[in-house]
Tab-separated table of C-alpha atoms in Angstrom:
chain	number	residue	atom	x	y	z
S	3	MET	CA	-0.066	0.135	0.166
S	4	SER	CA	1.575	3.595	-0.984
S	5	LYS	CA	2.454	5.685	1.891
S	6	VAL	CA	1.384	9.629	2.377
S	7	LYS	CA	4.185	11.653	3.365
S	8	ILE	CA	4.264	15.545	4.527
S	9	GLN	CA	7.667	16.855	4.078
S	10	GLY	CA	8.347	20.425	5.622
S	11	HIS	CA	10.777	22.720	3.762
S	12	ALA	CA	14.215	22.889	5.022
S	13	SER	CA	14.739	26.520	5.159
S	14	GLY	CA	10.951	27.844	5.566
S	15	THR	CA	9.574	29.125	8.957
S	16	GLY	CA	5.957	29.166	8.106
S	17	ILE	CA	3.382	26.693	8.842
S	18	PHE	CA	1.766	24.610	6.196
S	19	THR	CA	-2.083	24.211	7.402
S	20	VAL	CA	-4.229	21.652	5.860
S	21	THR	CA	-7.804	22.500	6.664
S	22	ALA	CA	-10.872	20.436	6.403
S	23	PRO	CA	-13.824	21.278	4.760
S	24	ASN	CA	-17.281	22.313	6.854
S	25	THR	CA	-18.992	19.163	6.180
S	26	SER	CA	-20.377	15.907	7.565
S	27	THR	CA	-19.730	13.882	4.437
S	28	ASP	CA	-16.448	11.724	3.734
S	29	ARG	CA	-14.481	13.357	1.360
S	30	THR	CA	-11.699	11.633	-0.834
S	31	ILE	CA	-9.004	13.475	-2.837
S	32	THR	CA	-7.105	11.050	-5.609
S	33	LEU	CA	-4.009	12.487	-6.564
S	34	PRO	CA	-2.700	11.915	-9.733
S	35	ASP	CA	0.079	8.785	-10.750
S	36	ALA	CA	2.365	11.665	-11.742
S	37	THR	CA	5.409	13.971	-10.859
S	38	GLY	CA	4.086	17.691	-11.027
S	39	THR	CA	3.039	20.845	-9.265
S	40	LEU	CA	-0.298	22.024	-8.503
S	41	LEU	CA	-2.027	24.868	-9.910
S	42	ASN	CA	-2.428	28.046	-7.370
S	43	SER	CA	-6.378	29.074	-7.638
S	44	ASP	CA	-4.704	32.584	-8.089
S	45	GLY	CA	-2.091	31.661	-10.820
S	46	ASP	CA	-2.162	31.816	-14.674
S	47	GLY	CA	-0.938	28.594	-15.344
S	48	SER	CA	2.271	30.027	-17.086
S	49	SER	CA	4.520	27.252	-14.698
S	50	LEU	CA	2.555	24.402	-16.185
S	51	SER	CA	3.738	23.467	-19.715
S	52	GLY	CA	0.655	21.343	-20.792
S	53	ILE	CA	-1.416	24.571	-20.835
S	54	THR	CA	-1.080	27.247	-22.833
S	55	SER	CA	-2.295	30.977	-22.537
S	56	THR	CA	-3.207	32.079	-26.236
S	57	LEU	CA	-5.378	31.096	-28.823
S	58	ALA	CA	-2.089	30.973	-31.241
S	59	GLY	CA	-0.804	28.182	-28.981
S	60	LEU	CA	-3.748	25.652	-29.640
S	61	THR	CA	-3.085	23.074	-32.483
S	62	ASP	CA	-6.578	23.491	-34.037
S	63	VAL	CA	-6.251	27.087	-33.925
S	64	THR	CA	-4.547	29.613	-36.602
S	65	VAL	CA	-4.260	33.349	-35.921
S	66	SER	CA	-2.969	35.075	-38.781
S	67	ALA	CA	-2.848	38.891	-40.540
S	68	SER	CA	-4.708	37.514	-43.445
S	69	ASP	CA	-7.153	34.736	-44.396
S	70	PRO	CA	-7.365	31.158	-45.322
S	71	THR	CA	-7.127	29.971	-48.728
S	72	VAL	CA	-8.719	26.848	-50.536
S	73	SER	CA	-4.800	25.335	-50.336
S	74	THR	CA	-4.124	26.108	-47.015
S	75	ASN	CA	-5.300	22.506	-45.820
S	76	PRO	CA	-5.513	22.140	-42.210
S	77	SER	CA	-5.450	18.372	-40.506
S	78	ALA	CA	-9.120	18.263	-40.015
S	79	THR	CA	-12.209	19.935	-40.556
S	80	GLY	CA	-13.403	22.374	-37.185
S	81	HIS	CA	-9.672	23.951	-37.471
S	82	LEU	CA	-10.644	27.741	-36.555
S	83	TRP	CA	-9.276	30.820	-38.490
S	84	VAL	CA	-8.876	34.142	-37.063
S	85	ASN	CA	-7.757	37.295	-39.063
S	86	LYS	CA	-6.498	39.526	-36.426
S	87	THR	CA	-6.306	42.309	-39.379
S	88	SER	CA	-9.678	42.459	-40.225
S	89	GLY	CA	-11.279	40.272	-37.186
S	90	GLU	CA	-12.902	37.833	-39.671
S	91	THR	CA	-13.034	34.377	-38.417
S	92	TYR	CA	-13.499	31.221	-40.539
S	93	ILE	CA	-14.176	27.552	-39.739
S	94	CYS	CA	-12.970	24.818	-42.300
S	95	SER	CA	-15.813	22.711	-42.979
S	96	ASP	CA	-14.274	20.749	-45.964
S	97	ALA	CA	-10.454	19.746	-45.528
S	98	THR	CA	-10.018	17.893	-48.996
S	99	ALA	CA	-6.597	18.892	-50.117
S	100	GLY	CA	-6.333	22.048	-52.403
S	101	ALA	CA	-9.951	22.383	-51.821
S	102	ASN	CA	-10.695	23.542	-48.700
S	103	VAL	CA	-14.018	25.091	-47.491
S	104	TRP	CA	-14.146	27.708	-44.869
S	105	LYS	CA	-17.242	29.475	-43.719
S	106	ASN	CA	-17.214	32.683	-42.256
S	107	MET	CA	-18.711	32.815	-38.817
S	108	GLY	CA	-18.958	36.516	-38.314
S	109	ASP	CA	-20.780	39.299	-40.479
S	110	GLY	CA	-19.061	39.012	-43.479
S	111	SER	CA	-20.628	36.751	-46.281
S	112	ASP	CA	-17.150	36.139	-48.165
S	113	ASN	CA	-16.754	32.326	-47.670
S	114	ILE	CA	-13.138	31.121	-49.052
S	115	GLU	CA	-14.010	28.131	-51.335
S	116	THR	CA	-13.196	26.444	-54.881
S	117	THR	CA	-16.759	27.319	-56.169
S	118	TYR	CA	-18.997	30.178	-56.343
S	119	SER	CA	-22.067	30.959	-58.567
S	120	ILE	CA	-22.181	33.602	-61.132
S	121	GLU	CA	-25.634	34.855	-62.753
S	122	TYR	CA	-25.512	35.448	-66.333
S	123	LEU	CA	-26.940	37.094	-69.538
S	124	VAL	CA	-25.862	35.144	-72.880
S	125	ILE	CA	-27.726	37.005	-76.068
S	126	ALA	CA	-26.687	35.813	-79.495
S	127	GLY	CA	-26.562	37.992	-82.532
S	128	GLY	CA	-29.538	38.905	-84.323
S	129	GLY	CA	-30.330	37.970	-87.674
S	130	GLY	CA	-29.259	39.632	-90.944
S	131	GLN	CA	-31.807	42.255	-92.518
S	132	GLY	CA	-33.821	41.610	-96.234
S	133	GLN	CA	-32.674	43.236	-99.331
S	134	TYR	CA	-31.918	47.072	-99.081
S	135	SER	CA	-30.956	47.905	-102.649
S	136	ALA	CA	-32.890	50.644	-104.778
S	137	ASN	CA	-34.701	47.975	-106.332
S	138	SER	CA	-38.546	48.698	-105.198
S	139	SER	CA	-39.450	44.977	-106.241
S	140	TYR	CA	-38.244	43.171	-103.478
S	141	TYR	CA	-39.542	42.068	-100.231
S	142	SER	CA	-38.695	40.539	-97.309
S	143	GLY	CA	-39.378	38.881	-93.774
S	144	GLY	CA	-37.665	40.575	-90.862
S	145	GLY	CA	-34.485	39.117	-89.138
S	146	GLY	CA	-35.092	37.049	-86.022
S	147	ALA	CA	-33.238	38.022	-82.702
S	148	GLY	CA	-30.651	36.671	-80.894
S	149	GLY	CA	-31.518	33.683	-78.672
S	150	LEU	CA	-31.329	35.234	-74.965
S	151	ARG	CA	-30.758	32.973	-71.828
S	152	ASN	CA	-30.665	34.422	-68.499
S	153	SER	CA	-30.154	33.186	-64.795
S	154	TYR	CA	-30.273	36.802	-63.266
S	155	SER	CA	-32.557	36.932	-59.927
S	156	SER	CA	-36.188	35.847	-61.008
S	157	GLU	CA	-36.254	37.159	-64.638
S	158	ALA	CA	-37.146	35.085	-68.078
S	159	SER	CA	-35.069	33.596	-70.702
S	160	GLY	CA	-36.308	34.147	-74.064
S	161	GLY	CA	-39.191	32.408	-75.925
S	162	GLY	CA	-41.178	32.082	-72.491
S	163	GLY	CA	-38.568	30.224	-70.574
S	164	SER	CA	-37.954	30.366	-66.749
S	165	SER	CA	-34.754	32.029	-65.135
S	166	GLU	CA	-32.434	29.409	-65.527
S	167	THR	CA	-29.765	28.071	-62.836
S	168	ALA	CA	-26.851	30.296	-61.891
S	169	PHE	CA	-23.202	29.099	-63.679
S	170	THR	CA	-20.868	27.426	-60.887
S	171	ALA	CA	-17.258	28.748	-61.441
S	172	THR	CA	-14.216	26.983	-60.111
S	173	LYS	CA	-11.408	29.204	-58.803
S	174	ALA	CA	-8.376	28.908	-60.959
S	175	THR	CA	-10.383	27.841	-64.148
S	176	ALA	CA	-10.500	29.362	-67.357
S	177	TYR	CA	-13.851	30.030	-68.982
S	178	THR	CA	-14.284	30.635	-72.632
S	179	ILE	CA	-16.931	33.400	-73.788
S	180	THR	CA	-17.967	33.585	-77.071
S	181	VAL	CA	-19.949	36.791	-78.669
S	182	GLY	CA	-21.908	36.307	-81.733
S	183	ALA	CA	-21.903	38.816	-84.643
S	184	ALA	CA	-25.050	40.170	-86.448
S	185	GLY	CA	-26.419	38.408	-89.647
S	186	THR	CA	-25.066	40.230	-92.758
S	187	ASN	CA	-26.988	41.159	-96.095
S	188	ASN	CA	-24.936	41.566	-99.374
S	189	ASN	CA	-27.072	43.907	-101.005
S	190	ALA	CA	-28.225	41.133	-103.400
S	191	GLY	CA	-30.986	39.945	-101.282
S	192	THR	CA	-28.976	37.315	-99.474
S	193	SER	CA	-28.664	37.681	-95.674
S	194	THR	CA	-26.964	35.464	-93.211
S	195	SER	CA	-28.185	34.195	-89.754
S	196	GLY	CA	-26.730	35.824	-86.533
S	197	SER	CA	-24.011	33.634	-84.594
S	198	ASP	CA	-24.317	31.930	-81.332
S	199	SER	CA	-22.903	33.312	-78.156
S	200	SER	CA	-21.784	31.427	-75.162
S	201	LEU	CA	-20.349	31.048	-71.721
S	202	HIS	CA	-18.631	27.570	-71.357
S	203	THR	CA	-21.668	25.312	-72.223
S	204	THR	CA	-24.278	27.640	-72.156
S	205	THR	CA	-25.161	28.873	-75.640
S	206	SER	CA	-27.751	30.911	-77.242
S	207	VAL	CA	-28.774	30.669	-81.016
S	208	GLY	CA	-27.788	33.126	-83.370
S	209	GLY	CA	-31.409	34.921	-84.836
S	210	GLY	CA	-32.660	33.418	-88.182
S	211	LYS	CA	-31.821	35.300	-91.559
S	212	ALA	CA	-34.161	37.240	-93.565
S	213	GLN	CA	-35.596	35.726	-96.421
S	214	THR	CA	-36.090	37.777	-99.672
S	215	THR	CA	-37.815	37.287	-103.237
S	216	THR	CA	-39.051	39.717	-105.878
S	217	GLY	CA	-42.488	40.633	-106.531
S	218	THR	CA	-42.301	38.811	-109.811
S	219	GLY	CA	-41.827	35.340	-107.654
S	220	THR	CA	-44.321	32.881	-108.073
S	221	GLY	CA	-43.842	31.127	-104.649
S	222	GLY	CA	-43.655	31.518	-101.144
S	223	PHE	CA	-40.566	31.667	-99.241
S	224	ALA	CA	-40.789	29.990	-95.049
S	225	GLY	CA	-38.596	32.390	-92.636
S	226	GLY	CA	-35.331	30.764	-91.345
S	227	CYS	CA	-35.119	29.277	-88.024
S	228	GLY	CA	-32.787	30.446	-84.976
S	229	GLY	CA	-32.892	31.496	-81.797
S	230	GLY	CA	-35.889	33.933	-82.681
S	231	GLY	CA	-37.198	32.741	-86.390
S	232	THR	CA	-37.621	35.083	-88.931
S	233	GLY	CA	-40.558	36.334	-90.711
S	234	GLY	CA	-42.145	34.776	-93.765
S	235	SER	CA	-42.407	36.411	-97.260
S	236	GLY	CA	-44.423	35.603	-100.183
S	237	SER	CA	-46.556	36.352	-103.172
S	238	THR	CA	-48.339	33.596	-103.237
S	239	GLY	CA	-50.049	31.267	-100.757
S	240	THR	CA	-49.200	30.874	-97.396
S	241	SER	CA	-45.655	31.306	-96.056
S	242	PRO	CA	-44.956	30.636	-92.484
S	243	GLY	CA	-42.211	32.328	-90.195
S	244	GLY	CA	-39.233	30.207	-89.378
S	245	ALA	CA	-39.298	28.410	-85.592
S	246	GLY	CA	-38.015	29.848	-82.796
S	247	THR	CA	-35.511	27.722	-80.214
S	248	ALA	CA	-36.999	26.620	-77.349
S	249	ASN	CA	-36.591	28.978	-73.944
S	250	GLN	CA	-34.471	31.104	-76.024
S	251	GLY	CA	-36.825	33.038	-78.897
S	252	TYR	CA	-40.133	33.054	-80.506
S	253	ALA	CA	-41.124	32.005	-84.104
S	254	GLY	CA	-41.426	34.702	-86.960
S	255	GLY	CA	-44.964	35.943	-88.487
S	256	THR	CA	-46.654	34.334	-91.164
S	257	VAL	CA	-47.329	35.790	-94.967
S	258	THR	CA	-50.892	34.848	-96.260
S	259	PHE	CA	-51.063	36.119	-99.875
S	260	SER	CA	-53.973	36.007	-102.416
S	261	VAL	CA	-54.369	39.822	-103.761
S	262	GLY	CA	-52.713	43.131	-103.526
S	263	THR	CA	-49.215	43.871	-102.354
S	264	PRO	CA	-46.546	41.039	-101.438
S	265	GLY	CA	-44.959	41.431	-98.309
S	266	GLY	CA	-42.935	40.161	-94.986
S	267	ALA	CA	-43.983	39.085	-91.682
S	268	GLY	CA	-42.193	40.241	-88.468
S	269	GLY	CA	-39.041	38.551	-87.276
S	270	GLY	CA	-39.459	36.456	-83.693
S	271	GLY	CA	-38.560	38.426	-80.586
S	272	ALA	CA	-37.203	37.114	-77.199
S	273	GLY	CA	-40.448	38.042	-75.698
S	274	GLY	CA	-42.945	37.063	-78.445
S	275	VAL	CA	-43.824	36.241	-82.073
S	276	GLY	CA	-43.263	37.991	-84.930
S	277	ALA	CA	-46.301	40.034	-86.576
S	278	SER	CA	-48.252	37.900	-89.454
S	279	PHE	CA	-48.912	39.863	-92.905
S	280	THR	CA	-51.875	39.644	-94.899
S	281	ALA	CA	-51.649	41.131	-98.321
S	282	ALA	CA	-54.698	43.464	-99.488
S	283	SER	CA	-55.379	45.740	-102.265
S	284	SER	CA	-55.075	48.725	-99.701
S	285	GLN	CA	-51.595	47.839	-98.918
S	286	PRO	CA	-50.863	46.942	-95.659
S	287	ALA	CA	-47.827	47.639	-93.760
S	288	SER	CA	-45.424	44.452	-92.910
S	289	GLY	CA	-45.603	42.861	-89.974
S	290	VAL	CA	-43.440	44.421	-86.981
S	291	GLY	CA	-40.829	42.307	-85.162
S	292	GLY	CA	-41.702	40.421	-81.922
S	293	VAL	CA	-41.071	42.049	-78.758
S	294	GLY	CA	-37.916	41.628	-76.602
S	295	VAL	CA	-37.188	41.091	-72.841
S	296	ALA	CA	-35.994	43.609	-70.401
S	297	SER	CA	-32.955	42.619	-67.989
S	298	ALA	CA	-31.480	44.704	-65.308
S	299	ILE	CA	-28.490	42.212	-64.787
S	300	THR	CA	-26.083	45.156	-65.374
S	301	GLY	CA	-27.754	47.430	-62.881
S	302	SER	CA	-30.191	49.010	-65.249
S	303	SER	CA	-32.965	47.978	-67.070
S	304	ILE	CA	-32.221	47.136	-71.046
S	305	THR	CA	-34.400	45.692	-73.712
S	306	TYR	CA	-32.654	42.866	-75.733
S	307	CYS	CA	-33.584	40.773	-78.651
S	308	VAL	CA	-36.423	42.521	-80.520
S	309	GLY	CA	-37.450	40.906	-83.743
S	310	GLY	CA	-36.911	42.954	-87.142
S	311	THR	CA	-39.544	44.220	-89.168
S	312	GLY	CA	-40.884	43.083	-92.499
S	313	TYR	CA	-40.674	45.038	-95.722
S	314	ARG	CA	-43.649	44.792	-98.579
S	315	ALA	CA	-42.798	45.933	-102.051
S	316	TRP	CA	-44.747	48.238	-104.054
S	317	ALA	CA	-44.670	50.327	-107.103
S	318	GLY	CA	-42.766	53.539	-106.923
S	319	ALA	CA	-41.283	52.519	-103.315
S	320	THR	CA	-38.386	54.603	-101.874
S	321	SER	CA	-38.182	53.838	-98.492
S	322	GLY	CA	-38.549	50.528	-96.701
S	323	ASN	CA	-40.627	50.251	-93.490
S	324	THR	CA	-39.849	52.306	-90.853
S	325	SER	CA	-41.261	50.948	-88.101
S	326	GLY	CA	-38.395	49.304	-86.615
S	327	TYR	CA	-36.159	50.573	-83.872
S	328	SER	CA	-32.464	51.911	-83.316
S	329	ASN	CA	-30.546	48.739	-83.327
S	330	ASP	CA	-27.542	49.696	-81.370
S	331	ALA	CA	-24.537	47.093	-81.085
S	332	ASN	CA	-24.490	44.377	-78.385
S	333	LEU	CA	-28.356	43.707	-77.946
S	334	GLY	CA	-29.614	41.203	-80.410
S	335	HIS	CA	-32.094	42.211	-82.024
S	336	GLY	CA	-33.024	41.115	-85.402
S	337	GLY	CA	-32.433	43.048	-88.715
S	338	THR	CA	-35.098	45.313	-89.959
S	339	ALA	CA	-35.926	44.869	-94.015
S	340	GLY	CA	-36.416	47.393	-96.408
S	341	ASN	CA	-35.196	49.499	-98.997
S	342	ALA	CA	-33.254	52.535	-98.511
S	343	ASN	CA	-34.313	52.354	-94.618
S	344	THR	CA	-32.988	48.861	-93.431
S	345	ILE	CA	-31.496	48.430	-90.043
S	346	SER	CA	-29.000	45.656	-89.362
S	347	GLY	CA	-29.367	42.921	-86.750
S	348	SER	CA	-27.199	43.616	-83.651
S	349	SER	CA	-24.454	41.642	-82.365
S	350	GLY	CA	-24.563	39.513	-78.746
S	351	ILE	CA	-23.423	40.210	-75.197
S	352	VAL	CA	-22.375	38.036	-72.377
S	353	VAL	CA	-23.015	39.523	-69.258
S	354	LEU	CA	-21.412	37.964	-65.652
S	355	ARG	CA	-22.454	39.098	-62.288
S	356	MET	CA	-21.092	37.801	-58.951
S	357	LEU	CA	-20.047	38.925	-55.490
S	358	ASP	CA	-17.444	41.324	-55.319
S	359	ALA	CA	-15.498	39.434	-52.733
S	360	ASN	CA	-15.539	36.150	-55.482
S	361	TYR	CA	-14.559	38.318	-58.618
S	362	SER	CA	-11.178	37.088	-59.413
S	363	GLY	CA	-9.928	40.176	-61.773
S	364	THR	CA	-8.603	37.813	-64.327
S	365	THR	CA	-10.012	38.064	-67.940
S	366	THR	CA	-8.979	38.473	-71.446
S	367	GLY	CA	-10.698	39.871	-74.030
S	368	SER	CA	-11.101	43.410	-72.561
S	369	PRO	CA	-14.320	43.146	-71.016
S	370	THR	CA	-16.040	46.109	-69.210
S	371	VAL	CA	-15.825	45.649	-65.070
S	372	THR	CA	-18.261	47.134	-62.986
S	373	THR	CA	-17.849	46.709	-59.059
S	374	ASN	CA	-20.004	47.382	-56.026
S	375	VAL	CA	-23.350	47.124	-58.303
S	376	GLY	CA	-26.339	46.758	-56.079
S	377	SER	CA	-26.990	47.087	-52.563
S	378	SER	CA	-25.149	43.802	-51.733
S	379	GLY	CA	-21.905	44.589	-53.585
S	380	TYR	CA	-21.558	42.773	-56.943
S	381	THR	CA	-19.437	42.731	-59.775
S	382	VAL	CA	-20.674	43.019	-63.370
S	383	VAL	CA	-18.497	41.904	-66.582
S	384	LYS	CA	-19.796	42.680	-70.022
S	385	PHE	CA	-18.369	41.116	-72.591
S	386	THR	CA	-19.194	42.562	-75.769
S	387	GLY	CA	-16.442	40.317	-77.926
S	388	SER	CA	-15.023	37.244	-77.406
S	389	GLY	CA	-12.719	36.251	-74.350
S	390	THR	CA	-12.172	34.014	-71.202
S	391	TYR	CA	-13.153	34.782	-67.677
S	392	THR	CA	-11.116	32.652	-64.820
S	393	GLY	CA	-12.678	31.990	-61.534
């Protein structure tokens, strides 16, 4: 049986007193089977090598002047990281090597992780317009608007589609952005479709090209398909418009001809079908283009992807249909057909929107970058030409 020894100090003169508590219950104090020094009730623990007095001394806590990164690689989840400069505090919820996830535990929203969401607007180039020479016997349907795909807020995509799911970007990964050009017209009645636009694997289809024929033709001409279909044109029977692309744009209008002056229907827009045209002896105006869709992803509301207006032929005509629109670049509108007053289709655009804290600042292609957009602080990146964005 072990023995208990109380040994006085050789040079001390004080009296060491052990006082029993005021209790009627038996008490037992079991001493540890180790050599050491008892901690004073008023001590700071500095003499005990197993106890640290600072957070930085703990094995599962890091105190640093900067934030952790996705490649900090702590030994396990639950590691605490304190940025002593900003006061932000993070906890590691995923310790996968090179792909850590650090959750912000304070007022900040800037979690540190390998992926983040980017809202986007992808608009293709509008279809080319119809004939615009001085030959008044030509007539044409309007060009189709470029396809419109949208994931911003609760805004709609084209063709009646709903808002899409935001794009998930991985940090340090480069993504290709392609901005589609507008369709063209060669001044001899031949148009081309607009070109596709894309963000990585998200693609919007270029608008359908306008179909042109002459007043002496014997057959109808159906519109070309695209993001928004082109309007039909014809001098006999019925000429349907081209189909739109699901969830991107609507179809072009239909031409019905039996008497009167031939003409063209409106091209399909992102927000509506192009207006049809029915020939009559009173020479009605050709069909106007389908309406576009507005988006505020850039911070202000802009209408994109209006369908082009058709053109009707009549003796002595000196100008085309003037009920089109002002077609600035990078709006995805379809070309308006006509004689002297045609309006070319417009090129597309790709817009990215993300939290300021997530924007990497690494791009090619010279996009326009605007920071601190909206009350929550977003960065908007507008590509009007092709390039890349690196997460």
